[in-house]
CSV table of C-alpha atoms and ligand atoms in Angstrom, one decimal:
chain,number,residue,atom,x,y,z
A,1,MET,CA,113.2,-66.1,-223.2
A,2,GLY,CA,113.5,-69.3,-225.3
A,3,ALA,CA,115.7,-71.7,-226.3
A,4,GLU,CA,117.3,-72.8,-230.1
A,5,ALA,CA,117.2,-76.4,-230.8
A,6,LEU,CA,120.8,-77.5,-232.3
A,7,ILE,CA,121.1,-80.9,-233.5
A,8,ARG,CA,124.4,-83.3,-232.6
A,9,TRP,CA,125.2,-86.7,-233.8
A,10,ARG,CA,126.7,-89.0,-231.7
A,11,HIS,CA,128.0,-91.4,-234.3
A,12,PRO,CA,129.2,-95.0,-233.3
A,13,LYS,CA,133.1,-94.4,-234.9
A,14,TRP,CA,133.5,-90.7,-234.9
A,15,GLY,CA,132.1,-89.3,-231.8
A,16,PHE,CA,130.4,-86.0,-231.7
A,17,LEU,CA,129.9,-84.6,-235.0
A,18,ALA,CA,128.8,-81.1,-235.4
A,19,PRO,CA,126.1,-79.9,-237.9
A,20,MET,CA,128.8,-78.6,-240.0
A,21,ASP,CA,130.4,-82.1,-240.2
A,22,PHE,CA,127.3,-83.8,-242.1
A,23,ILE,CA,124.2,-81.4,-242.8
A,24,LYS,CA,125.8,-80.4,-246.2
A,25,ILE,CA,126.0,-83.8,-247.1
A,26,ALA,CA,122.4,-84.5,-245.7
A,27,GLU,CA,121.1,-81.6,-247.7
A,28,GLU,CA,122.5,-83.2,-251.2
A,29,SER,CA,120.5,-86.1,-250.2
A,30,SER,CA,117.0,-86.8,-249.4
A,31,LEU,CA,118.0,-87.9,-245.8
A,32,ILE,CA,118.0,-84.2,-244.9
A,33,SER,CA,114.1,-84.3,-245.2
A,34,ARG,CA,113.8,-86.9,-242.2
A,35,ILE,CA,116.7,-84.9,-240.5
A,36,ASP,CA,114.3,-82.0,-240.6
A,37,ALA,CA,111.2,-83.8,-239.7
A,38,TRP,CA,113.1,-85.6,-236.4
A,39,VAL,CA,114.3,-82.2,-235.4
A,40,MET,CA,110.7,-80.5,-235.4
A,41,ASP,CA,109.1,-83.3,-233.7
A,42,ARG,CA,111.6,-83.7,-231.4
A,43,ALA,CA,111.8,-79.9,-230.2
A,44,CYS,CA,108.1,-80.1,-230.3
A,45,ARG,CA,108.2,-83.0,-227.9
A,46,GLN,CA,110.4,-81.3,-225.8
A,47,LEU,CA,108.8,-78.0,-225.3
A,48,ALA,CA,105.5,-80.1,-224.2
A,49,GLU,CA,107.5,-81.7,-221.7
A,50,TRP,CA,109.0,-78.7,-220.0
A,51,ASP,CA,105.6,-77.3,-220.1
A,52,HIS,CA,104.0,-80.0,-218.8
A,53,ALA,CA,106.6,-80.0,-216.0
A,54,GLY,CA,106.4,-76.7,-215.0
A,55,ARG,CA,109.8,-76.1,-216.0
A,56,VAL,CA,109.0,-73.3,-218.8
A,57,HIS,CA,106.7,-70.0,-218.7
A,58,SER,CA,104.0,-70.0,-221.3
A,59,ALA,CA,106.2,-67.6,-223.4
A,60,PHE,CA,109.1,-69.5,-223.8
A,61,VAL,CA,109.9,-69.8,-227.5
A,62,MET,CA,111.8,-72.9,-228.9
A,63,SER,CA,113.7,-72.3,-232.4
A,64,VAL,CA,114.0,-74.6,-234.7
A,65,ASN,CA,116.7,-73.9,-237.6
A,66,LEU,CA,115.2,-74.9,-241.0
A,67,SER,CA,117.3,-76.5,-244.2
A,68,ALA,CA,117.3,-74.6,-247.5
A,69,ARG,CA,116.0,-77.9,-248.7
A,70,ARG,CA,113.0,-78.1,-246.6
A,71,LEU,CA,112.0,-74.2,-247.2
A,72,SER,CA,111.4,-75.5,-250.7
A,73,ASP,CA,109.3,-78.4,-250.0
A,74,GLU,CA,105.6,-77.6,-250.2
A,75,ASN,CA,104.7,-80.1,-247.8
A,76,LEU,CA,106.4,-77.9,-245.2
A,77,PRO,CA,103.1,-76.4,-243.8
A,78,ALA,CA,101.4,-79.7,-243.3
A,79,LEU,CA,104.6,-81.5,-241.7
A,80,ILE,CA,104.9,-78.4,-239.3
A,81,SER,CA,100.9,-78.5,-238.6
A,82,GLU,CA,101.1,-82.4,-238.1
A,83,THR,CA,103.8,-82.0,-235.6
A,84,LEU,CA,102.5,-79.4,-233.5
A,85,ALA,CA,99.3,-81.0,-233.2
A,86,ARG,CA,100.9,-84.4,-232.3
A,87,HIS,CA,102.8,-82.7,-229.3
A,88,ARG,CA,99.6,-80.1,-228.6
A,89,VAL,CA,102.0,-77.3,-229.1
A,90,ASP,CA,100.7,-73.6,-229.5
A,91,PRO,CA,102.1,-72.8,-232.6
A,92,HIS,CA,102.9,-69.5,-231.3
A,93,ARG,CA,105.8,-71.2,-229.6
A,94,ILE,CA,108.0,-72.3,-232.1
A,95,GLU,CA,109.9,-70.1,-234.4
A,96,LEU,CA,111.9,-71.5,-237.6
A,97,GLU,CA,115.1,-69.8,-238.5
A,98,ILE,CA,115.6,-69.2,-241.7
A,99,THR,CA,119.0,-67.9,-244.1
A,100,GLU,CA,118.6,-65.8,-246.7
A,101,THR,CA,120.5,-68.6,-248.9
A,102,ALA,CA,117.7,-71.0,-248.2
A,103,MET,CA,115.2,-68.3,-249.2
A,104,MET,CA,117.4,-67.6,-252.5
A,105,GLN,CA,117.5,-71.1,-253.6
A,106,SER,CA,113.6,-71.0,-254.5
A,107,LEU,CA,112.3,-67.8,-253.9
A,108,GLU,CA,108.4,-68.6,-255.2
A,109,THR,CA,107.5,-71.7,-253.4
A,110,ALA,CA,109.8,-70.4,-250.2
A,111,ALA,CA,107.5,-67.4,-250.1
A,112,HIS,CA,104.7,-69.4,-250.5
A,113,SER,CA,105.2,-72.2,-247.9
A,114,LEU,CA,106.4,-69.5,-245.1
A,115,ALA,CA,103.2,-67.6,-245.8
A,116,ALA,CA,101.3,-71.2,-245.0
A,117,VAL,CA,103.7,-71.6,-242.0
A,118,LYS,CA,102.9,-68.0,-240.9
A,119,ARG,CA,98.8,-68.8,-240.9
A,120,LEU,CA,99.4,-71.5,-238.6
A,121,GLY,CA,100.9,-68.7,-236.1
A,122,VAL,CA,104.5,-70.0,-236.4
A,123,ARG,CA,107.0,-67.3,-235.7
A,124,LEU,CA,109.7,-66.8,-238.3
A,125,ALA,CA,113.3,-65.1,-237.9
A,126,LEU,CA,115.7,-64.7,-240.0
A,127,ASP,CA,119.1,-66.1,-239.5
A,128,ASP,CA,122.7,-65.1,-239.7
A,129,PHE,CA,121.6,-61.4,-241.0
A,130,GLY,CA,124.6,-59.1,-242.0
A,131,VAL,CA,126.5,-61.5,-243.6
A,132,GLY,CA,125.6,-62.8,-247.3
A,133,TYR,CA,123.7,-60.8,-249.5
A,134,SER,CA,121.5,-59.0,-246.6
A,135,ASN,CA,119.1,-58.5,-249.2
A,136,LEU,CA,116.0,-55.7,-248.0
A,137,ASP,CA,113.9,-57.2,-250.2
A,138,TYR,CA,113.5,-60.5,-248.4
A,139,VAL,CA,112.7,-58.7,-245.1
A,140,LYS,CA,110.1,-57.0,-247.3
A,141,ARG,CA,109.0,-60.2,-249.2
A,142,PHE,CA,108.8,-62.6,-246.1
A,143,PRO,CA,106.8,-62.8,-243.1
A,144,ILE,CA,109.7,-62.4,-240.6
A,145,ASP,CA,109.4,-61.8,-237.0
A,146,LYS,CA,112.8,-61.3,-236.0
A,147,LEU,CA,116.4,-60.5,-237.2
A,148,LYS,CA,119.4,-62.3,-236.0
A,149,ILE,CA,122.4,-60.3,-236.2
A,150,ASP,CA,125.2,-62.3,-237.3
A,151,ARG,CA,127.9,-63.3,-235.1
A,152,SER,CA,131.0,-62.0,-237.0
A,153,PHE,CA,128.9,-58.6,-236.7
A,154,ILE,CA,129.2,-58.8,-232.7
A,155,ARG,CA,132.5,-59.6,-232.6
A,156,GLY,CA,133.8,-56.3,-234.6
A,157,LYS,CA,135.6,-54.0,-232.1
A,158,ASN,CA,136.1,-50.7,-234.3
A,159,ALA,CA,134.1,-47.7,-234.2
A,160,GLN,CA,132.6,-48.5,-237.6
A,161,ALA,CA,131.8,-52.1,-236.7
A,162,LEU,CA,129.9,-50.6,-233.4
A,163,LEU,CA,128.4,-48.1,-235.9
A,164,LEU,CA,127.2,-51.2,-238.4
A,165,ILE,CA,125.4,-53.2,-235.7
A,166,ASP,CA,123.7,-50.2,-234.3
A,167,ALA,CA,122.3,-48.9,-237.8
A,168,VAL,CA,121.0,-53.1,-238.3
A,169,ILE,CA,119.4,-52.5,-235.0
A,170,GLN,CA,117.7,-49.5,-235.7
A,171,LEU,CA,116.8,-51.0,-239.0
A,172,GLY,CA,114.9,-53.9,-237.5
A,173,LYS,CA,113.2,-51.8,-234.8
A,174,LYS,CA,111.7,-49.3,-237.9
A,175,LEU,CA,110.5,-52.3,-239.5
A,176,ASN,CA,109.0,-53.3,-236.2
A,177,LEU,CA,110.7,-56.6,-236.1
A,178,GLN,CA,112.5,-58.1,-232.8
A,179,VAL,CA,116.3,-57.9,-233.2
A,180,VAL,CA,118.3,-60.6,-231.6
A,181,ALA,CA,122.3,-60.5,-231.3
A,182,GLU,CA,124.3,-63.8,-232.0
A,183,GLY,CA,127.6,-64.7,-230.8
A,184,VAL,CA,127.2,-62.3,-227.3
A,185,GLU,CA,130.3,-63.6,-225.3
A,186,THR,CA,131.3,-60.6,-222.9
A,187,ASP,CA,129.5,-58.3,-220.5
A,188,GLU,CA,131.0,-55.2,-222.8
A,189,GLN,CA,129.2,-56.3,-225.9
A,190,ARG,CA,125.8,-56.9,-224.1
A,191,GLU,CA,126.0,-53.1,-222.8
A,192,PHE,CA,126.7,-51.7,-226.0
A,193,LEU,CA,123.8,-53.8,-227.8
A,194,ALA,CA,121.1,-52.9,-224.8
A,195,ALA,CA,122.2,-49.2,-225.2
A,196,SER,CA,121.6,-49.5,-229.0
A,197,GLY,CA,118.4,-51.0,-228.0
A,198,CYS,CA,118.8,-54.6,-229.1
A,199,ASP,CA,116.1,-56.9,-227.6
A,200,MET,CA,117.6,-60.1,-227.0
A,201,ALA,CA,121.2,-61.6,-227.1
A,202,GLN,CA,122.3,-65.2,-227.6
A,203,GLY,CA,125.6,-66.2,-226.8
A,204,TYR,CA,128.2,-67.8,-224.6
A,205,LEU,CA,127.1,-65.2,-222.2
A,206,THR,CA,124.0,-66.3,-221.8
A,207,GLY,CA,124.5,-69.9,-222.3
A,208,ARG,CA,126.7,-72.8,-224.3
A,209,PRO,CA,125.1,-75.2,-226.0
A,210,LEU,CA,123.8,-77.9,-223.5
A,211,ALA,CA,122.5,-81.1,-223.8
A,212,VAL,CA,118.8,-81.4,-222.5
A,213,GLU,CA,119.8,-82.2,-219.0
A,214,ALA,CA,122.4,-79.7,-218.4
A,215,PHE,CA,120.0,-77.0,-219.8
A,216,GLU,CA,117.2,-78.6,-217.5
A,217,ARG,CA,119.7,-78.0,-214.7
A,218,VAL,CA,120.2,-74.2,-215.7
A,219,LEU,CA,116.4,-74.0,-215.9
A,220,GLU,CA,116.1,-75.0,-212.2
A,221,ARG,CA,118.2,-71.9,-211.1
A,222,HIS,CA,116.3,-69.6,-212.9
B,301,MN,MN1,120.1,-70.3,-236.1
């Protein structure tokens, strides 16, 4: 159904770095804007390349995580529309993942720029839902297409945890949102989620984070 673009940094001295090792620091400087622009460019370029080679179907969606800082940047819609145009990517094929914390930091600008992004035709997903404030006002106020249930929920095993997952799924469905479960690792979890009506699953069960070449080998097998 799609892929989520994840960033890694091959550092000459420290080796392979995960986002948690450098995104916070980048967010404190202006570098995060350049990283965001680069990630958006790479994701669109990759999708265009896969389309061209016939590796993915025309409904394949590329998800891109957006930093809190970028969300409050009023140039965001322009950056996105330029990048889409440069690679001739249909806006419906790109989905921006945003977190509540990011929206909270600049409610007014975020609402404004997300509405503009949405008008371009780009899809919006609320990431890590269920942890943090889970403020339903945001779900109402922002033009969200998809809820991504945080992995920590999916790990829960007792009856109460399962009830909560089910309740969040029903909430999403009632609001006409697509619901995705993050961090799905076992068949048992997948079966429970499917029975609750969850639309999609993401996690080690369906695929670990992979480099482009390895992901292409997975595409070949499908
Ligand atoms: Mn994400």
